[in-house]
Amino acid sequence: PYLFSLSLAGFVEEPERKYCFECDSEEQCQEWIEALKRASYEFMRRCLIFYRNEIQKMTGKDPLEQYGISEEARFQLGTHK
């Protein structure tokens, strides 16, 4: 009774891959869904941008500059991959 599925599109080997999850409770389904969201590229990107800005406010320096990626658009606020 507690099922949900996740469809992934765009992979070359498997253009439409689908994962089915079966849980013991509604709460467990919600926990899985939240964990999957937190593992997404976009969530991680937003966290990076947030913490990058916080560090820059505190130190006055861009923490990504030392890695030579401070100007990459994908790590800029308000831009998308």
CSV table of C-alpha atoms in Angstrom, one decimal:
chain,number,residue,atom,x,y,z
A,1,PRO,CA,0.0,0.0,0.0
A,2,TYR,CA,3.0,2.4,0.4
A,3,LEU,CA,4.6,2.6,-3.0
A,4,PHE,CA,6.1,5.3,-5.1
A,5,SER,CA,8.2,5.3,-8.2
A,6,LEU,CA,10.9,7.5,-9.7
A,7,SER,CA,11.5,7.8,-13.4
A,8,LEU,CA,14.8,8.9,-14.8
A,9,ALA,CA,15.0,10.1,-18.3
A,10,GLY,CA,18.0,11.1,-20.5
A,11,PHE,CA,20.5,8.3,-19.8
A,12,VAL,CA,22.0,7.0,-23.0
A,13,GLU,CA,22.0,3.4,-22.1
A,14,GLU,CA,18.5,3.4,-20.6
A,15,PRO,CA,16.4,6.4,-21.9
A,16,GLU,CA,13.5,5.8,-19.5
A,17,ARG,CA,14.6,4.0,-16.4
A,18,LYS,CA,12.0,3.6,-13.6
A,19,TYR,CA,12.6,2.7,-9.9
A,20,CYS,CA,9.8,1.5,-7.7
A,21,PHE,CA,10.0,1.9,-3.9
A,22,GLU,CA,7.9,-0.1,-1.4
A,23,CYS,CA,7.8,1.2,2.1
A,24,ASP,CA,6.3,0.0,5.4
A,25,SER,CA,4.5,3.3,6.1
A,26,GLU,CA,3.6,6.7,4.7
A,27,GLU,CA,6.2,8.3,6.9
A,28,GLN,CA,8.9,6.0,5.5
A,29,CYS,CA,7.8,7.0,1.9
A,30,GLN,CA,8.2,10.7,2.8
A,31,GLU,CA,11.6,10.0,4.4
A,32,TRP,CA,12.8,8.3,1.1
A,33,ILE,CA,11.4,11.1,-1.0
A,34,GLU,CA,13.1,13.8,1.1
A,35,ALA,CA,16.4,11.8,1.0
A,36,LEU,CA,16.2,11.5,-2.8
A,37,LYS,CA,15.6,15.3,-3.1
A,38,ARG,CA,18.6,16.1,-0.9
A,39,ALA,CA,20.8,13.8,-3.1
A,40,SER,CA,19.8,15.6,-6.3
A,41,TYR,CA,22.3,17.7,-8.3
A,42,GLU,CA,20.1,20.8,-8.0
A,43,PHE,CA,19.8,20.6,-4.2
A,44,MET,CA,23.6,20.2,-3.9
A,45,ARG,CA,24.2,23.1,-6.3
A,46,ARG,CA,21.9,25.3,-4.2
A,47,CYS,CA,23.7,24.3,-1.0
A,48,LEU,CA,27.0,25.1,-2.6
A,49,ILE,CA,25.8,28.5,-3.7
A,50,PHE,CA,24.3,29.3,-0.3
A,51,TYR,CA,27.5,28.3,1.7
A,52,ARG,CA,29.7,30.0,-0.9
A,53,ASN,CA,27.9,33.3,-0.3
A,54,GLU,CA,27.9,32.9,3.4
A,55,ILE,CA,31.7,32.3,3.5
A,56,GLN,CA,32.2,35.2,1.2
A,57,LYS,CA,30.2,37.5,3.5
A,58,MET,CA,32.2,36.3,6.5
A,59,THR,CA,35.7,36.4,5.0
A,60,GLY,CA,35.4,38.7,2.0
A,61,LYS,CA,36.9,36.0,-0.2
A,62,ASP,CA,35.3,33.7,-2.7
A,63,PRO,CA,36.1,30.1,-1.4
A,64,LEU,CA,36.0,28.7,-5.0
A,65,GLU,CA,38.6,31.1,-6.3
A,66,GLN,CA,41.4,28.9,-5.0
A,67,TYR,CA,40.2,26.1,-7.2
A,68,GLY,CA,40.0,28.3,-10.3
A,69,ILE,CA,36.2,27.9,-10.7
A,70,SER,CA,34.9,31.1,-9.2
A,71,GLU,CA,33.5,32.4,-12.5
A,72,GLU,CA,31.7,29.2,-13.6
A,73,ALA,CA,28.1,30.0,-14.4
A,74,ARG,CA,26.8,26.8,-12.8
A,75,PHE,CA,28.0,28.0,-9.4
A,76,GLN,CA,26.5,31.5,-9.7
A,77,LEU,CA,23.4,32.6,-8.0
A,78,GLY,CA,20.3,32.7,-10.2
A,79,THR,CA,21.7,30.6,-13.1
A,80,HIS,CA,20.8,27.1,-14.1
A,81,LYS,CA,22.8,24.3,-15.7
